[in-house]
CSV table of C-alpha atoms and ligand atoms in Angstrom, one decimal:
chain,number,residue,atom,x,y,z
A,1,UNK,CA,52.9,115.0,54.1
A,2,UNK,CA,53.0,118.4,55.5
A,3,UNK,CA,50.7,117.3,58.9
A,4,UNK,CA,53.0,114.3,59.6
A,5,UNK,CA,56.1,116.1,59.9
A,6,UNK,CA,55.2,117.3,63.4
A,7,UNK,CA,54.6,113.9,64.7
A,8,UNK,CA,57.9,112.3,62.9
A,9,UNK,CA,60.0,115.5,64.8
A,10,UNK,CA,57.9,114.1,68.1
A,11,UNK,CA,58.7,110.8,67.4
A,12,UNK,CA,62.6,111.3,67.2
A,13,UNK,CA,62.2,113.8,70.2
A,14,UNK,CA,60.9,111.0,72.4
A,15,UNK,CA,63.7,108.7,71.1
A,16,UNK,CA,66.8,110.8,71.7
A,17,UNK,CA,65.2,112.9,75.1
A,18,UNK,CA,65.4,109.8,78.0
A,19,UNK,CA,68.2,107.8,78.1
A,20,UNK,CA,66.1,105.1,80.0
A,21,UNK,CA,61.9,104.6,80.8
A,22,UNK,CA,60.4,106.3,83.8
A,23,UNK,CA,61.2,103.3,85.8
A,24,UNK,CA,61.2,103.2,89.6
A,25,UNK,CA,64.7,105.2,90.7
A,26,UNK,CA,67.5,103.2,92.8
A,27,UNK,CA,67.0,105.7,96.1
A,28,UNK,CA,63.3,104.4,95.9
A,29,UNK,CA,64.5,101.2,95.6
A,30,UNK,CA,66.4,101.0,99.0
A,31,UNK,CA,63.8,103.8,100.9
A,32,UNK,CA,64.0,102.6,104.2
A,33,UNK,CA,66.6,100.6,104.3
A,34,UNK,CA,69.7,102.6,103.4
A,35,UNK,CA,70.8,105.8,101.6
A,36,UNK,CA,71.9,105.2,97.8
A,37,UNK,CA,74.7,107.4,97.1
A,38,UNK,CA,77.3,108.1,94.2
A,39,UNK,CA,80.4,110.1,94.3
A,40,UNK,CA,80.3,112.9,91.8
A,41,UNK,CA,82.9,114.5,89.6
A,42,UNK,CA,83.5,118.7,88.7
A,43,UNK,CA,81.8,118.2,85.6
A,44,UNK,CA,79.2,116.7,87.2
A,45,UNK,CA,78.7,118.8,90.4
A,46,UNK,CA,79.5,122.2,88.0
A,47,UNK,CA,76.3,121.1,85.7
A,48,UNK,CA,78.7,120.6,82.9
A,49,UNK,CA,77.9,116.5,82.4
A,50,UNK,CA,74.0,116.7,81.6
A,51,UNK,CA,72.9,113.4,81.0
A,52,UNK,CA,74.9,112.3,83.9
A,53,UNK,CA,73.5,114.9,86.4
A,54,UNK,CA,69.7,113.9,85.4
A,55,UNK,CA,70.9,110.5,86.8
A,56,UNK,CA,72.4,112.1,89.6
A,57,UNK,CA,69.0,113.6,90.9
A,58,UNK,CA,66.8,111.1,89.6
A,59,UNK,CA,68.8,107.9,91.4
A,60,UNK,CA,70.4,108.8,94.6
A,61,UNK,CA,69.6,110.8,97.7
A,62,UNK,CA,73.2,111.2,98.8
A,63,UNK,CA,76.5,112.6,97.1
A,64,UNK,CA,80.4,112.4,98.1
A,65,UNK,CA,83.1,114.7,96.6
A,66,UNK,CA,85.1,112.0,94.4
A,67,UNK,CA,88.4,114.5,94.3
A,68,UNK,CA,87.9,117.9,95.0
A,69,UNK,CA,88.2,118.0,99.0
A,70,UNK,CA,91.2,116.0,98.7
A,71,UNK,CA,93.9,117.7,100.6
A,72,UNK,CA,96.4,118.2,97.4
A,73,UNK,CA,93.4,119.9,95.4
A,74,UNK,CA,91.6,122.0,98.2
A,75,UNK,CA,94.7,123.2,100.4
A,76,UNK,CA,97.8,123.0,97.8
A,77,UNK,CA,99.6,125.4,99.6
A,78,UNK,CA,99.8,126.4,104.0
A,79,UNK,CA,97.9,129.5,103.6
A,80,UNK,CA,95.7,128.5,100.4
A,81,UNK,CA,92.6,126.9,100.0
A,82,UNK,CA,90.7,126.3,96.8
A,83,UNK,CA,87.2,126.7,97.9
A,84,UNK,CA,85.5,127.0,94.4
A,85,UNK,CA,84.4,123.1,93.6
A,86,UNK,CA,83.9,121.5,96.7
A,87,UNK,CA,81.5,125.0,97.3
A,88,UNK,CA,79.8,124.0,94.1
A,89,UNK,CA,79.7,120.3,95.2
A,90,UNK,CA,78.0,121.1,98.7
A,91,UNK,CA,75.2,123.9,96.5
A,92,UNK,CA,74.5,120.9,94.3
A,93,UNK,CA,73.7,118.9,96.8
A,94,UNK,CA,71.8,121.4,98.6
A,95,UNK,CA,70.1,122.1,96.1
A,96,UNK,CA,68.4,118.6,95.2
A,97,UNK,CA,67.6,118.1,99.0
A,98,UNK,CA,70.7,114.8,99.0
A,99,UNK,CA,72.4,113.9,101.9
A,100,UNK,CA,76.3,115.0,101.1
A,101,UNK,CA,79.5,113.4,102.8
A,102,UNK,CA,82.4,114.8,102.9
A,103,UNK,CA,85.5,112.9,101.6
A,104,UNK,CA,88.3,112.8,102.8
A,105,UNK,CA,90.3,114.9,105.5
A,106,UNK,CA,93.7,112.8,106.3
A,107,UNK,CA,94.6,110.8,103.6
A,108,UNK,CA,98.4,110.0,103.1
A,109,UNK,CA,97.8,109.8,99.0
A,110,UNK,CA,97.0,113.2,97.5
A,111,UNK,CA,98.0,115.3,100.7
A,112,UNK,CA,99.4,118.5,99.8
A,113,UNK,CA,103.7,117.9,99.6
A,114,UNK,CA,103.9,121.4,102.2
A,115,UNK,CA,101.7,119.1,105.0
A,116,UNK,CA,105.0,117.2,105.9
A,117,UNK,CA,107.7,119.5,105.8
A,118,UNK,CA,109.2,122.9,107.2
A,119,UNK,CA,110.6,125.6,104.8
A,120,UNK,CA,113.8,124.0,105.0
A,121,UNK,CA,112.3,120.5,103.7
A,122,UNK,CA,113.0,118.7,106.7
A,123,UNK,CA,110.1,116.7,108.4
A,124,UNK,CA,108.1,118.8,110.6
A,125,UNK,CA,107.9,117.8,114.1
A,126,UNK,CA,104.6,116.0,115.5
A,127,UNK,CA,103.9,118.9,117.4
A,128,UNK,CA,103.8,121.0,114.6
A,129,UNK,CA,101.9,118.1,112.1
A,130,UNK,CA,99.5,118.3,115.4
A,131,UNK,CA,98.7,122.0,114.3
A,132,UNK,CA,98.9,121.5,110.7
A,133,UNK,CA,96.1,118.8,110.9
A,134,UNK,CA,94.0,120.4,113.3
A,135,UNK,CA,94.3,123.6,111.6
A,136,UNK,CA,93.3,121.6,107.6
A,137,UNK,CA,90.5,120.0,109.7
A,138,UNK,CA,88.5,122.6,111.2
A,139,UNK,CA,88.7,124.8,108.7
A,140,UNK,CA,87.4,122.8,106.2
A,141,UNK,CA,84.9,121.3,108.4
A,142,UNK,CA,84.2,124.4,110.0
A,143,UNK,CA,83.4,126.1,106.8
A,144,UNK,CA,80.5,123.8,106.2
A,145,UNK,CA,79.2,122.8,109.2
A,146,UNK,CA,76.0,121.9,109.7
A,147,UNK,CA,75.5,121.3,105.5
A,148,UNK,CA,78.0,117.9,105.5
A,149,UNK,CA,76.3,114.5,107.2
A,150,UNK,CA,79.7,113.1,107.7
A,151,UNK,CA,83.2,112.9,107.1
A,152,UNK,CA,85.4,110.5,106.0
A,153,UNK,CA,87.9,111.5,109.0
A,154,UNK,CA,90.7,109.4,108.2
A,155,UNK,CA,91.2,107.9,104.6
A,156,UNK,CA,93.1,103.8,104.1
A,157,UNK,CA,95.3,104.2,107.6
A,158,UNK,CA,95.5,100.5,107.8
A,159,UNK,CA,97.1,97.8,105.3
A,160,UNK,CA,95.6,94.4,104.5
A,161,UNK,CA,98.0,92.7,107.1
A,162,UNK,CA,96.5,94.5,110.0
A,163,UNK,CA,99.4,97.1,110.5
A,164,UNK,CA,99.3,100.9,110.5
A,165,UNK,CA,100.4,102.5,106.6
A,166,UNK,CA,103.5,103.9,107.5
A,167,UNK,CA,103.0,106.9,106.1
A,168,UNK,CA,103.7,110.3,106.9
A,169,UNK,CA,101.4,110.6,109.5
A,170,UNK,CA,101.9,107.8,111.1
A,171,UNK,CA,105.4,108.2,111.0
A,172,UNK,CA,105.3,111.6,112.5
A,173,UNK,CA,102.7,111.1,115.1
A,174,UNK,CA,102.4,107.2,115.3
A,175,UNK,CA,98.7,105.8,115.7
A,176,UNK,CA,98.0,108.9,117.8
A,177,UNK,CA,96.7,111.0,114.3
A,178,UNK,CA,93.8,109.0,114.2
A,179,UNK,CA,92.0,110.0,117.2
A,180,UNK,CA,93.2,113.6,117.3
A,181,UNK,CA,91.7,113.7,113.6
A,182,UNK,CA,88.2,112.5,115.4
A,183,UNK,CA,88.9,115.2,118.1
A,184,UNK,CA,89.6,118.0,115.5
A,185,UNK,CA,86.7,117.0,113.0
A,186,UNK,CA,84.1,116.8,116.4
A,187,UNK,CA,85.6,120.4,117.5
A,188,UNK,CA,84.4,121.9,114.2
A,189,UNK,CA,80.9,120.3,113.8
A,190,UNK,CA,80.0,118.6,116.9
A,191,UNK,CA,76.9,117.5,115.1
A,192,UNK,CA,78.6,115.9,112.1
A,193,UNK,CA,78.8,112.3,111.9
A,194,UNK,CA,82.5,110.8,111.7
A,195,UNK,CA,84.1,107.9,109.7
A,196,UNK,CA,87.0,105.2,109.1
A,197,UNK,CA,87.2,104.5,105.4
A,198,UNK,CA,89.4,102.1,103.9
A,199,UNK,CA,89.3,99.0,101.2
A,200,UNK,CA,89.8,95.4,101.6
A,201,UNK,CA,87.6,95.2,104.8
A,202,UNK,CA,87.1,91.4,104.0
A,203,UNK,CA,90.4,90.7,105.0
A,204,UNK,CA,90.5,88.9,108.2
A,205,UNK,CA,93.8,90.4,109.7
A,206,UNK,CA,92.8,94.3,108.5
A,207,UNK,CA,89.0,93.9,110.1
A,208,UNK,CA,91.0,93.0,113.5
A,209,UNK,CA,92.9,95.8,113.2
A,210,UNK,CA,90.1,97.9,112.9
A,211,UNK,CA,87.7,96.2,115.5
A,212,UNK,CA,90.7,97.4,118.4
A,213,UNK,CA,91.3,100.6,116.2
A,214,UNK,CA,87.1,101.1,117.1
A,215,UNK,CA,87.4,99.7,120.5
A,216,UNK,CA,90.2,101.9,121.5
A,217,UNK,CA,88.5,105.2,119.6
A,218,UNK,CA,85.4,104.3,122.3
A,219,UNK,CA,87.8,104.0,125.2
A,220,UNK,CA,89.2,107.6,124.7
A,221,UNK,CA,85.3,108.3,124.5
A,222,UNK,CA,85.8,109.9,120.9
A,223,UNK,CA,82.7,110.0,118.2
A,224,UNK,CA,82.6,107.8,115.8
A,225,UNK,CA,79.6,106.4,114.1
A,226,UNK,CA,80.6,104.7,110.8
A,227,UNK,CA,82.9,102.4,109.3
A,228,UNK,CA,83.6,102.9,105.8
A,229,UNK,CA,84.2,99.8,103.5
A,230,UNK,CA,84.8,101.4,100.5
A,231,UNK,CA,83.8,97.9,98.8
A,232,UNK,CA,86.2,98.4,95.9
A,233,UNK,CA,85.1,94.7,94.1
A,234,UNK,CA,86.1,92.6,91.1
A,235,UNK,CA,85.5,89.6,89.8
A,236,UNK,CA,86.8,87.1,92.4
A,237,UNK,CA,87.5,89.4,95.3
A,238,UNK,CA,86.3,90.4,98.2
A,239,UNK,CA,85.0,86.8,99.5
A,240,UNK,CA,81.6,87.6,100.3
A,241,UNK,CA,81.8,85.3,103.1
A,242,UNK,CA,84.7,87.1,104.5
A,243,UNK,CA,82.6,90.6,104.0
A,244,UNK,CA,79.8,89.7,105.8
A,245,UNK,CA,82.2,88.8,108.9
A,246,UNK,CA,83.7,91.9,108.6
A,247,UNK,CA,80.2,94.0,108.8
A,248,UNK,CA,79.3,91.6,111.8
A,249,UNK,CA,82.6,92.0,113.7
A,250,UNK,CA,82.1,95.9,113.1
A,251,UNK,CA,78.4,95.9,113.7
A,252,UNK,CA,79.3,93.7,116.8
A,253,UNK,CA,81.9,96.7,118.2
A,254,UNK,CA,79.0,99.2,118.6
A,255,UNK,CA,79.4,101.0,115.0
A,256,UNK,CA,77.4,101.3,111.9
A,257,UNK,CA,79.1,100.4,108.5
A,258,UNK,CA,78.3,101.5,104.9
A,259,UNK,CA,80.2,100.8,101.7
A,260,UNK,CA,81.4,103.6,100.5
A,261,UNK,CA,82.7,103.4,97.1
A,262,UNK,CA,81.0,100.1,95.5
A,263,UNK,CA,82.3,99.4,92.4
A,264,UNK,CA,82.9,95.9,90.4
A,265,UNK,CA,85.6,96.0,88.2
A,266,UNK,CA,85.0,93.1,85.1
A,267,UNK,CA,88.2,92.8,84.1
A,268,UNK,CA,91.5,90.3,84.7
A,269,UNK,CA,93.1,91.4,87.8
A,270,UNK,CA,96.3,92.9,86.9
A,271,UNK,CA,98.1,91.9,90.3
A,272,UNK,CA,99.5,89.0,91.2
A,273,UNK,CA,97.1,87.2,93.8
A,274,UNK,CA,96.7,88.8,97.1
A,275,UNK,CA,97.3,92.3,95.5
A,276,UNK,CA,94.1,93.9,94.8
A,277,UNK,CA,94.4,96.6,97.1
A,278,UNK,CA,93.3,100.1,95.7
A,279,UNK,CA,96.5,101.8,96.6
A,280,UNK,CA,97.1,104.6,93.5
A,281,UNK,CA,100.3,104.3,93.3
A,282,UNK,CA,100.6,101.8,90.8
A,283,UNK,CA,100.3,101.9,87.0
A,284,UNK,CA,100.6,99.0,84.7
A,285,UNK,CA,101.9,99.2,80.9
A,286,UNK,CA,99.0,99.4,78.4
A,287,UNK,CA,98.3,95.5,78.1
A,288,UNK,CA,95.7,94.1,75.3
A,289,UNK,CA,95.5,91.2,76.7
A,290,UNK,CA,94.5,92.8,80.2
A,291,UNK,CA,91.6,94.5,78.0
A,292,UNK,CA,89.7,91.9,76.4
A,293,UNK,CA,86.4,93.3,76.5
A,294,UNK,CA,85.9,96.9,74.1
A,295,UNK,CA,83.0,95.7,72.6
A,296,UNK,CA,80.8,94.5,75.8
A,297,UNK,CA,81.0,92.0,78.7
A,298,UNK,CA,80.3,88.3,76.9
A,299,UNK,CA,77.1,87.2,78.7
A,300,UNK,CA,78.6,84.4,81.0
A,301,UNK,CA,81.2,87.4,82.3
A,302,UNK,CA,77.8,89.7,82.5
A,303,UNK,CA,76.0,86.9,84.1
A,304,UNK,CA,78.5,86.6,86.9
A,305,UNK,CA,79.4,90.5,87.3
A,306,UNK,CA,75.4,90.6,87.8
A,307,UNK,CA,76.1,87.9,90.6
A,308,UNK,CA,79.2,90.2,92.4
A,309,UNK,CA,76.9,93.4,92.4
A,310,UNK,CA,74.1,91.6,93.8
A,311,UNK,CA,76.0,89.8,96.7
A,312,UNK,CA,77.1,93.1,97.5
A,313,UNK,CA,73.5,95.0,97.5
A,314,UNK,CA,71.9,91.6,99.2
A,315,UNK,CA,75.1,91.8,102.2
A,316,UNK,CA,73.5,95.6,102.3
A,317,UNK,CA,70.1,94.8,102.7
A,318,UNK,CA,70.5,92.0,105.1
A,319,UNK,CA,72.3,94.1,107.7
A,320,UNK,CA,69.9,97.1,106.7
A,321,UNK,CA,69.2,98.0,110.6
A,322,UNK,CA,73.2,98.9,110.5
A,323,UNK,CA,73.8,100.1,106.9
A,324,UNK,CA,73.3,103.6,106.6
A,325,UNK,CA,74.4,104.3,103.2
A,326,UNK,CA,75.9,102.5,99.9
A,327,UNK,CA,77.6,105.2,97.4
A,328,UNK,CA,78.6,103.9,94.2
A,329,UNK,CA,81.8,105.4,93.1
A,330,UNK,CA,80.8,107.0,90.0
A,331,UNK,CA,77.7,106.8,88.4
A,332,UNK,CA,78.3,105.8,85.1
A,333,UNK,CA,80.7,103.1,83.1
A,334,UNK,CA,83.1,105.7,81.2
A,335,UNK,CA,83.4,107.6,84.1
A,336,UNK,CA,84.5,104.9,86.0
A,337,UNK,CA,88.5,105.6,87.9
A,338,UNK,CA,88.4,101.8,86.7
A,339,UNK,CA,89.0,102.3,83.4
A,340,UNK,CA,92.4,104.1,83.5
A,341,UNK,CA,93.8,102.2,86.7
A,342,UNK,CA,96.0,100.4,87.0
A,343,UNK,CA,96.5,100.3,83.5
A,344,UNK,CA,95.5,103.3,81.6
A,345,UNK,CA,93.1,103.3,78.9
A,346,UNK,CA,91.2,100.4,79.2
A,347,UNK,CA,87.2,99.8,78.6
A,348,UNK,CA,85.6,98.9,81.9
A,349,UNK,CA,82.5,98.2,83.0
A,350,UNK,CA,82.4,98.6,87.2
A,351,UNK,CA,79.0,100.9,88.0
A,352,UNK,CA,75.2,100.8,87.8
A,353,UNK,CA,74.8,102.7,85.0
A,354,UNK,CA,76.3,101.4,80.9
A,355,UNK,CA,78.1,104.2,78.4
A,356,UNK,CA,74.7,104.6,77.1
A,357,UNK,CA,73.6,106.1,80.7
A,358,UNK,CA,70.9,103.6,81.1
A,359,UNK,CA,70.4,101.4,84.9
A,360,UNK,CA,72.1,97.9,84.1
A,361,UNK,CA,69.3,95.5,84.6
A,362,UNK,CA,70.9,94.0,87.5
A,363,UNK,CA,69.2,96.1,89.5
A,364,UNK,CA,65.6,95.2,88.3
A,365,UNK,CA,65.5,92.7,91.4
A,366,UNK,CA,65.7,95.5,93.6
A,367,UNK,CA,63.1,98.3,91.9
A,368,UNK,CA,60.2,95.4,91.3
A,369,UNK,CA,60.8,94.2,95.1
A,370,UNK,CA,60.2,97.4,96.0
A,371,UNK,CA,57.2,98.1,93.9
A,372,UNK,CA,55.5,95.0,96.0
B,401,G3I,O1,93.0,117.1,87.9
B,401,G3I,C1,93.9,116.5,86.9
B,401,G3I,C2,93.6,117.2,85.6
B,401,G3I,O2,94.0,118.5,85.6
B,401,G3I,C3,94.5,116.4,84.5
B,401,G3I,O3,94.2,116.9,83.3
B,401,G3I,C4,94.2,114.9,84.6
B,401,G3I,C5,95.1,114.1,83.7
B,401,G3I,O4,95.2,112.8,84.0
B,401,G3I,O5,94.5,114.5,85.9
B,401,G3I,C6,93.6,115.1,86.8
B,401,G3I,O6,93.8,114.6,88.1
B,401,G3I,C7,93.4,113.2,88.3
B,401,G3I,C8,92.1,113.2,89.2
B,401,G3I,O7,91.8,111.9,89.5
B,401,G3I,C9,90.9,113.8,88.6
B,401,G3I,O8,90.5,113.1,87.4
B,401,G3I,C10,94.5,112.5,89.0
B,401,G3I,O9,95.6,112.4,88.1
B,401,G3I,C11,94.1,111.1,89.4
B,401,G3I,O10,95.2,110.5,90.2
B,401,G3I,C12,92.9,111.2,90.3
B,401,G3I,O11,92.5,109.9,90.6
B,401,G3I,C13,91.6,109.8,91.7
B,401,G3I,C14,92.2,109.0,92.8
B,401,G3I,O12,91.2,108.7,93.8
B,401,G3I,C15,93.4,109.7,93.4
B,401,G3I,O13,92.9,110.8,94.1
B,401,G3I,C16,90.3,109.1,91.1
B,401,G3I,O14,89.6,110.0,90.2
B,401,G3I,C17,89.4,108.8,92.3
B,401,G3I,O15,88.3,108.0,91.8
B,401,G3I,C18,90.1,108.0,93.3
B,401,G3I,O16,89.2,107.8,94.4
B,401,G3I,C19,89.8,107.0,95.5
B,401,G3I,C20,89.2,107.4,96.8
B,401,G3I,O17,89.4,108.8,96.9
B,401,G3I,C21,89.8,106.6,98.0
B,401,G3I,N1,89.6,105.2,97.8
B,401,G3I,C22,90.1,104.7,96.5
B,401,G3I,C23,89.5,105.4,95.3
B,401,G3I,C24,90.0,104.9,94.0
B,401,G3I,O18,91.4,105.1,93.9
């Protein structure tokens, strides 16, 4: 009895130690063809969150701050920046030898409430929003240049219907904030790669928008080498047919594309039709009915989130030559922004990884095509 107590204390060892088999990793998977990123969390990019950092290094060559260079967090205040996570974000990165981008510098939701505003509360002028932006850009870029890839430059500027967000900077400045972003982010690190984010790129009238948006950041010969689509996905949206336009039409204006924050969300869109636009704003009333799945997806819903994810990766692959990255946004299910947005609490199921930490086997496509 005594020699076989070693080996049971083995045996459970080797059942709690890997959350998943030494399988071929997702950044293997897409070698070649595009990075594989995931946007990482303080817990995560503090070494807090274990489990999920050993997935972290394993999986994907490239990470993006999911909060903690937002404006609101890193410059709350005119003459204060808080330097502490988005420092420990870049080390992390660093320190596995991943590819980090930067996310994101003007971004109308969570910007500081000072950016807008002289000491008397009135609106600044666009002179002085001129200063405040260049000033919030280059120091932040400028304190890690040469260590980011790229920046998200400028964060959802356009709605669905193909006109500029009126928000404050737009207001202030009109459409001129974009391309003095650009100018501001190249001043700092000329070498840094610069990006256009936003969500619902399927749309026909928002991909126009952003094909002259492209075409007139060329004429003013400004960098730009990316657009971002974050890829923000559920059930029955974005038409995939739609997508693929959309990375043509950009492709087609001279600029690479990436998704940016892929996710699929599994459960019943909470908007009415034509409102699935990842604008934080809103927040629904707890709603059982809009949270049918605790337990687990019901295979037919699995079966057909396994189809959205795959459309996505396959739109990826087939436009490889112009994809430079896809960045999951989040790494695993419980993590997910998806599960407390738009209606808070509920169990979703949107990212590559289950609450058990282990690769969904939609992916197994992917890691035995690239074992041939
Ligand atoms: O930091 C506070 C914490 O102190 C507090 O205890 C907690 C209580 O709710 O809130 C924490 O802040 C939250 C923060 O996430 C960190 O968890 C904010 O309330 C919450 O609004 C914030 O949400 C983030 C959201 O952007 C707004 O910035 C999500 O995590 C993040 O996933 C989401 O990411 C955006 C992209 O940046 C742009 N594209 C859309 C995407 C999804 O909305």
């Amino acid at each position: 009895m005594r020699n076989i107590l070693p080996l049971l204390a083995l045996g459970l060892l080797t059942a709690c130690a890997a959350p998943e088999p030494q399988t071929k990793t997702l950044r293997e998977a897409f070698d070649g063809q595009f990075l594989m990123g995931c946007a990482i969390n303080v817990d995560q990019s503090s070494g807090r969150d274990v489990v999920g950092d050993s997935l972290i290094v394993r999986h994907f060559n490239s990470i993006v701050a999911e909060n903690c260079m937002k404006c609101e967090l890193i410059h709350p205040e005119p003459d204060r920046y808080n330097w502490e996570d988005a420092d420990r974000f870049v080390e992390f990165g660093e320190k596995h030898g991943m590819t980090i981008i930067g996310h994101c510098l003007i971004w109308h939701s969570q910007c500081a409430p000072w950016f807008f505003v002289d000491e008397k509360g009135d609106t600044v002028s666009a002179e002085v929003l001129q200063q405040r932006i260049k000033d919030h850009i280059q120091t932040i870029v400028g304190r890690y240049k040469g260590r980011i890839r790229g920046w998200d430059v400028v964060n959802e500027a356009i709605l669905d219907d193909g006109t500029y967000r009126q928000s404050p900077f737009y207001r202030i400045m009109g459409d001129s904030f974009i391309p003095w972003a650009l100018a501001c982010a190249h001043e700092a690190d000329p070498d840094a790669e610069l990006y256009l984010n936003d969500y619902s790129m399927a749309k026909p009238a928002k991909r126009q928008a952003y094909v002259d948006l492209v075409a007139t950041v060329q004429a003013s010969g400004l960098r730009l080498d990316a657009i971002g689509m974050q890829a923000h996905a559920g059930m029955d949206y974005p038409d995939m047919t739609e997508m693929e336009r959309s990375m043509q039409a950009f492709i087609g204006q001279g600029v690479d594309v990436q998704f940016t924050e892929l996710d699929v969300n599994a459960l019943p869109n909470v908007f009415a039709a034509g409102n699935e636009n990842a604008a934080v704003e809103n927040n629904f009333e707890y709603n059982q009915r809009m949270n049918p799945y605790p337990d687990g997806l019901p295979d037919s819903v699995q079966t057909a989130w396994n189809g959205r994810v795959q459309a996505l990766f396959d739109l990826a692959l087939k436009y490889s030559a112009h994809v430079r990255r896809v960045t999951v946004w989040g790494v695993y299910d419980q993590q997910s922004w998806l599960n407390d947005w738009p209606m808070h609490g509920r169990t979703n199921y949107p990212l590559l990884f289950d609450r058990q930490y282990r690769l969904k086997p939609v992916m197994d496509k992917y890691l035995t095509a690239s074992a041939q």
